[in-house]
Amino acid sequence: MINAQEELEDLFLKGNQDYLANISVDNVIFGYHDKELKVLLLRNPNFGSWMLPGGYIKKTEDVEKAATRVAHQRTGLDHLFLQQFKVFSTPGRNRDPHITPEVLSQLTGLKIDENHWMFQPIVSIGFYTLTEFSKAKINGSFFAEVAQWWDINTLPPLLFDHTQIILEALKALRLHIYHYPVGYELLPEKFTLPEIRALYETVLGTKIDDRNFTRKLLSLGIIKNTNELKNVAGHRPPYLYTFNKEVYSMALKDGVSIF
Amino acid sequence: MINAQEELEDLFLKGNQDYLANISVDNVIFGYHDKELKVLLLRNPNFGSWMLPGGYIKKTEDVEKAATRVAHQRTGLDHLFLQQFKVFSTPGRNRDPHITPEVLSQLTGLKIDENHWMFQPIVSIGFYTLTEFSKAKINGSFFAEVAQWWDINTLPPLLFDHTQIILEALKALRLHIYHYPVGYELLPEKFTLPEIRALYETVLGTKIDDRNFTRKLLSLGIIKNTNELKNVAGHRPPYLYTFNKEVYSMALKDGVSIF
């Protein structure tokens, strides 16, 4: 937990003054490591269910900055790949029988009633973030102090519409990697071809045609052979590859067809 | 112009009571007709520049409903294809030297000062809509009574960040049509293969490989031959095709690879 007191005061006391009303960000932080794709969830025992990391938007910042702040506070990492994907706005979406004025008053030590701005309708801007989960130092928030990685195939019950938000984020990520490279934040600086293929197969949740995939990444110039061999036991050690940062960045800006 | 008085009162008098604060929708309404792609813009002579159709979000509706309402009010059409694509939130984005409390007071006959909710920061949810422009009966709003179709290649100077919103909408539409069918709202019920190819080439702004494109649409089952011939002069009249609505709807839901 970082800066609990600061978060508390920002949120409940100065919220309607410093932050935009009726709007928040939720950040689906995906963590990849060795063929596993996970999502970072938080929990407050008072609320019963798990929830996504999220936050409000300062009047002096854009939504990307708010989502970046959330990702940094929860993982300790900077320069994460972050993508806006969908807005969630069904009326009543941010009401839950466990989150009452009484519960919030008890939790904060402040007097909070039905008219508090947190009980107004809130439209949430959905972002997803990609990280390597072994690199992250995860933190809960004042609002939900337990933080845990969950495999995307075995999610627990979630608050509000957060299950839907995660499913939509996964759909957007899968569409995204057809047109833009991913991996720079998720693989070691030098990696083998089976390692990058495993990353794509894990994200897509499906097998891919190895030869076409490798050929395309090489012919686009997104990855290149370092001509170094990986130091592994066995008689045919694999070559190590690396991203060509310049081509990678351009592809991220303009889009490509990976498949 | 429809319901000017109602729009006026809704917007300025009951705005902060019925609508969400700090948030709006902008709708990039694309109109296609016979190899031309246009965008619907509005203008108020007091503001100097053209602007996108947009509106505020009622507390009782979601952002899709608000964007649908905007599209209906400005085109008279229902059941349009509508897609959320990006959120615009740079601080200060909704300030313009031509839109002052004095100008708005004069325009509305109401007393409007710097503290009016319209001068607060506003995050805008960008939508795009597809229509056949010859079918639309376009209307301005109370706020900007002149409505006009503009070719996407020759846009006039636009208010706020509206040029950026249109460019991002076009980018999103071009990505979209790689994975989802479009055309149902844009072509006549029966059309020739050159007609559907012209639609895709106009939207993409580039030539496409005719044989592969046609073969893919047919093999996916999205279009089918009606075995009727188009009644045109010449010795080889072309076949008429039609969308298979069931396959089309499924592809729209699950995504496909058109190219």
mmCIF file of C-alpha atoms in Angstrom, chain A residues 52-228:
data_model
loop_
_atom_site.group_PDB
_atom_site.id
_atom_site.type_symbol
_atom_site.label_atom_id
_atom_site.label_comp_id
_atom_site.label_asym_id
_atom_site.label_seq_id
_atom_site.Cartn_x
_atom_site.Cartn_y
_atom_site.Cartn_z
ATOM 1 C CA LEU A 52 -10.013 -3.834 -11.262
ATOM 2 C CA PRO A 53 -7.472 -1.163 -10.399
ATOM 3 C CA GLY A 54 -9.021 2.174 -11.299
ATOM 4 C CA GLY A 55 -9.147 5.806 -10.384
ATOM 5 C CA TYR A 56 -10.531 9.219 -11.061
ATOM 6 C CA ILE A 57 -9.274 11.828 -13.537
ATOM 7 C CA LYS A 58 -7.786 15.117 -12.366
ATOM 8 C CA LYS A 59 -9.147 18.207 -14.113
ATOM 9 C CA THR A 60 -5.577 19.031 -15.147
ATOM 10 C CA GLU A 61 -4.769 15.691 -16.808
ATOM 11 C CA ASP A 62 -6.023 13.585 -19.729
ATOM 12 C CA VAL A 63 -7.452 10.088 -19.343
ATOM 13 C CA GLU A 64 -4.193 8.465 -20.508
ATOM 14 C CA LYS A 65 -2.298 10.144 -17.684
ATOM 15 C CA ALA A 66 -4.872 8.966 -15.128
ATOM 16 C CA ALA A 67 -4.609 5.384 -16.407
ATOM 17 C CA THR A 68 -0.792 5.574 -16.414
ATOM 18 C CA ARG A 69 -0.869 6.745 -12.792
ATOM 19 C CA VAL A 70 -3.096 3.798 -11.837
ATOM 20 C CA ALA A 71 -0.733 1.339 -13.586
ATOM 21 C CA HIS A 72 2.323 2.856 -11.878
ATOM 22 C CA GLN A 73 0.740 2.875 -8.420
ATOM 23 C CA ARG A 74 -0.303 -0.768 -8.678
ATOM 24 C CA THR A 75 2.826 -2.272 -10.317
ATOM 25 C CA GLY A 76 5.664 0.138 -9.452
ATOM 26 C CA LEU A 77 6.556 0.110 -13.180
ATOM 27 C CA ASP A 78 6.892 2.936 -15.698
ATOM 28 C CA HIS A 79 6.800 3.005 -19.517
ATOM 29 C CA LEU A 80 4.159 0.296 -19.723
ATOM 30 C CA PHE A 81 2.274 -0.322 -22.947
ATOM 31 C CA LEU A 82 -1.166 1.161 -22.329
ATOM 32 C CA GLN A 83 -4.164 1.231 -24.631
ATOM 33 C CA GLN A 84 -7.634 2.772 -24.368
ATOM 34 C CA PHE A 85 -10.213 0.292 -25.663
ATOM 35 C CA LYS A 86 -13.848 0.967 -24.674
ATOM 36 C CA VAL A 87 -16.149 3.113 -22.548
ATOM 37 C CA PHE A 88 -18.536 1.491 -20.057
ATOM 38 C CA SER A 89 -21.631 3.489 -19.205
ATOM 39 C CA THR A 90 -24.713 1.356 -18.503
ATOM 40 C CA PRO A 91 -26.777 3.402 -16.006
ATOM 41 C CA GLY A 92 -26.447 1.901 -12.517
ATOM 42 C CA ARG A 93 -23.185 0.123 -13.397
ATOM 43 C CA ASN A 94 -21.345 1.530 -10.374
ATOM 44 C CA ARG A 95 -23.842 0.508 -7.690
ATOM 45 C CA ASP A 96 -23.261 -2.539 -5.518
ATOM 46 C CA PRO A 97 -25.237 -3.617 -2.457
ATOM 47 C CA HIS A 98 -21.982 -4.050 -0.476
ATOM 48 C CA ILE A 99 -20.836 -0.468 -1.109
ATOM 49 C CA THR A 100 -23.143 1.688 0.979
ATOM 50 C CA PRO A 101 -22.713 5.103 2.629
ATOM 51 C CA GLU A 102 -22.423 3.237 5.968
ATOM 52 C CA VAL A 103 -19.620 0.968 4.720
ATOM 53 C CA LEU A 104 -17.712 3.897 3.192
ATOM 54 C CA SER A 105 -18.185 6.029 6.309
ATOM 55 C CA GLN A 106 -16.791 3.235 8.467
ATOM 56 C CA LEU A 107 -13.927 2.592 6.089
ATOM 57 C CA THR A 108 -12.819 6.218 5.833
ATOM 58 C CA GLY A 109 -13.819 7.613 9.204
ATOM 59 C CA LEU A 110 -15.614 10.387 7.280
ATOM 60 C CA LYS A 111 -19.307 11.192 7.095
ATOM 61 C CA ILE A 112 -20.432 9.952 3.691
ATOM 62 C CA ASP A 113 -24.060 9.959 2.586
ATOM 63 C CA GLU A 114 -26.102 8.994 -0.511
ATOM 64 C CA ASN A 115 -25.361 12.406 -2.058
ATOM 65 C CA HIS A 116 -21.600 11.878 -2.029
ATOM 66 C CA TRP A 117 -20.195 12.223 -5.551
ATOM 67 C CA MET A 118 -19.072 8.571 -5.544
ATOM 68 C CA PHE A 119 -22.715 7.504 -5.626
ATOM 69 C CA GLN A 120 -23.434 9.529 -8.758
ATOM 70 C CA PRO A 121 -23.464 7.711 -12.121
ATOM 71 C CA ILE A 122 -19.899 7.071 -13.277
ATOM 72 C CA VAL A 123 -18.867 6.371 -16.866
ATOM 73 C CA SER A 124 -15.629 4.401 -16.957
ATOM 74 C CA ILE A 125 -12.974 4.620 -19.664
ATOM 75 C CA GLY A 126 -11.440 1.144 -20.083
ATOM 76 C CA PHE A 127 -7.687 0.817 -20.607
ATOM 77 C CA TYR A 128 -5.506 -2.238 -20.805
ATOM 78 C CA THR A 129 -1.834 -2.385 -19.900
ATOM 79 C CA LEU A 130 0.777 -5.031 -20.717
ATOM 80 C CA THR A 131 3.510 -6.001 -18.280
ATOM 81 C CA GLU A 132 5.803 -8.898 -17.403
ATOM 82 C CA PHE A 133 4.317 -10.013 -14.126
ATOM 83 C CA SER A 134 7.594 -11.177 -12.594
ATOM 84 C CA LYS A 135 8.919 -7.588 -12.893
ATOM 85 C CA ALA A 136 5.982 -5.925 -11.119
ATOM 86 C CA LYS A 137 5.902 -5.087 -7.410
ATOM 87 C CA ILE A 138 2.167 -5.114 -6.922
ATOM 88 C CA ASN A 139 0.307 -2.873 -4.471
ATOM 89 C CA GLY A 140 -3.272 -2.568 -3.373
ATOM 90 C CA SER A 141 -4.946 0.804 -2.877
ATOM 91 C CA PHE A 142 -6.487 2.417 0.133
ATOM 92 C CA PHE A 143 -9.803 1.362 -1.280
ATOM 93 C CA ALA A 144 -8.808 -2.289 -1.798
ATOM 94 C CA GLU A 145 -5.593 -3.283 -0.136
ATOM 95 C CA VAL A 146 -5.169 -6.853 -1.347
ATOM 96 C CA ALA A 147 -3.533 -7.165 -4.789
ATOM 97 C CA GLN A 148 -3.173 -10.476 -6.654
ATOM 98 C CA TRP A 149 -2.518 -11.816 -10.148
ATOM 99 C CA TRP A 150 -5.285 -14.055 -11.490
ATOM 100 C CA ASP A 151 -5.035 -16.352 -14.511
ATOM 101 C CA ILE A 152 -7.390 -15.011 -17.210
ATOM 102 C CA ASN A 153 -9.030 -18.449 -17.479
ATOM 103 C CA THR A 154 -10.012 -18.652 -13.799
ATOM 104 C CA LEU A 155 -11.283 -15.231 -12.749
ATOM 105 C CA PRO A 156 -13.072 -14.807 -9.396
ATOM 106 C CA PRO A 157 -16.445 -13.020 -9.070
ATOM 107 C CA LEU A 158 -15.902 -9.332 -9.768
ATOM 108 C CA LEU A 159 -17.434 -6.028 -8.666
ATOM 109 C CA PHE A 160 -19.780 -3.988 -10.893
ATOM 110 C CA ASP A 161 -19.272 -4.748 -14.630
ATOM 111 C CA HIS A 162 -15.589 -5.603 -14.184
ATOM 112 C CA THR A 163 -15.896 -9.118 -15.643
ATOM 113 C CA GLN A 164 -17.295 -7.591 -18.830
ATOM 114 C CA ILE A 165 -14.512 -4.986 -18.862
ATOM 115 C CA ILE A 166 -11.840 -7.722 -18.683
ATOM 116 C CA LEU A 167 -13.477 -9.766 -21.472
ATOM 117 C CA GLU A 168 -13.699 -6.685 -23.706
ATOM 118 C CA ALA A 169 -10.068 -5.814 -22.923
ATOM 119 C CA LEU A 170 -8.965 -9.300 -23.955
ATOM 120 C CA LYS A 171 -10.972 -9.030 -27.184
ATOM 121 C CA ALA A 172 -9.359 -5.650 -27.926
ATOM 122 C CA LEU A 173 -5.857 -6.952 -27.145
ATOM 123 C CA ARG A 174 -6.370 -9.933 -29.471
ATOM 124 C CA LEU A 175 -7.526 -7.650 -32.291
ATOM 125 C CA HIS A 176 -4.670 -5.273 -31.538
ATOM 126 C CA ILE A 177 -1.891 -7.833 -31.916
ATOM 127 C CA TYR A 178 -3.052 -8.585 -35.460
ATOM 128 C CA HIS A 179 -2.046 -5.072 -36.456
ATOM 129 C CA TYR A 180 0.534 -3.838 -33.988
ATOM 130 C CA PRO A 181 3.590 -5.499 -32.492
ATOM 131 C CA VAL A 182 3.578 -6.434 -28.821
ATOM 132 C CA GLY A 183 6.323 -8.043 -26.797
ATOM 133 C CA TYR A 184 8.827 -5.323 -26.124
ATOM 134 C CA GLU A 185 7.650 -5.031 -22.518
ATOM 135 C CA LEU A 186 6.984 -8.746 -22.135
ATOM 136 C CA LEU A 187 10.053 -10.648 -23.359
ATOM 137 C CA PRO A 188 13.689 -10.442 -22.229
ATOM 138 C CA GLU A 189 15.934 -8.249 -24.391
ATOM 139 C CA LYS A 190 17.073 -11.374 -26.272
ATOM 140 C CA PHE A 191 14.662 -14.228 -26.861
ATOM 141 C CA THR A 192 14.260 -17.359 -28.962
ATOM 142 C CA LEU A 193 11.659 -17.825 -31.705
ATOM 143 C CA PRO A 194 9.707 -20.385 -29.613
ATOM 144 C CA GLU A 195 9.566 -17.799 -26.811
ATOM 145 C CA ILE A 196 7.969 -15.077 -28.950
ATOM 146 C CA ARG A 197 5.604 -17.601 -30.515
ATOM 147 C CA ALA A 198 4.543 -18.788 -27.041
ATOM 148 C CA LEU A 199 3.768 -15.160 -26.118
ATOM 149 C CA TYR A 200 1.477 -14.697 -29.143
ATOM 150 C CA GLU A 201 -0.189 -18.082 -28.662
ATOM 151 C CA THR A 202 -0.847 -17.351 -24.988
ATOM 152 C CA VAL A 203 -2.379 -13.934 -25.707
ATOM 153 C CA LEU A 204 -4.479 -15.256 -28.608
ATOM 154 C CA GLY A 205 -5.413 -18.406 -26.687
ATOM 155 C CA THR A 206 -4.807 -20.458 -29.842
ATOM 156 C CA LYS A 207 -2.069 -22.204 -31.840
ATOM 157 C CA ILE A 208 -0.499 -20.245 -34.696
ATOM 158 C CA ASP A 209 1.334 -21.289 -37.855
ATOM 159 C CA ASP A 210 4.955 -21.123 -36.709
ATOM 160 C CA ARG A 211 6.705 -20.784 -40.079
ATOM 161 C CA ASN A 212 4.493 -17.998 -41.478
ATOM 162 C CA PHE A 213 4.541 -16.104 -38.194
ATOM 163 C CA THR A 214 8.343 -16.146 -37.847
ATOM 164 C CA ARG A 215 8.880 -15.306 -41.516
ATOM 165 C CA LYS A 216 6.509 -12.328 -41.282
ATOM 166 C CA LEU A 217 8.148 -10.865 -38.162
ATOM 167 C CA LEU A 218 11.583 -11.221 -39.796
ATOM 168 C CA SER A 219 10.536 -9.894 -43.208
ATOM 169 C CA LEU A 220 8.834 -6.861 -41.602
ATOM 170 C CA GLY A 221 12.103 -6.260 -39.740
ATOM 171 C CA ILE A 222 10.358 -6.171 -36.352
ATOM 172 C CA ILE A 223 12.746 -8.797 -34.945
ATOM 173 C CA LYS A 224 16.302 -9.587 -36.011
ATOM 174 C CA ASN A 225 18.767 -12.394 -35.374
ATOM 175 C CA THR A 226 21.558 -11.416 -32.963
ATOM 176 C CA ASN A 227 23.633 -14.394 -34.249
ATOM 177 C CA GLU A 228 24.170 -15.382 -30.626
#
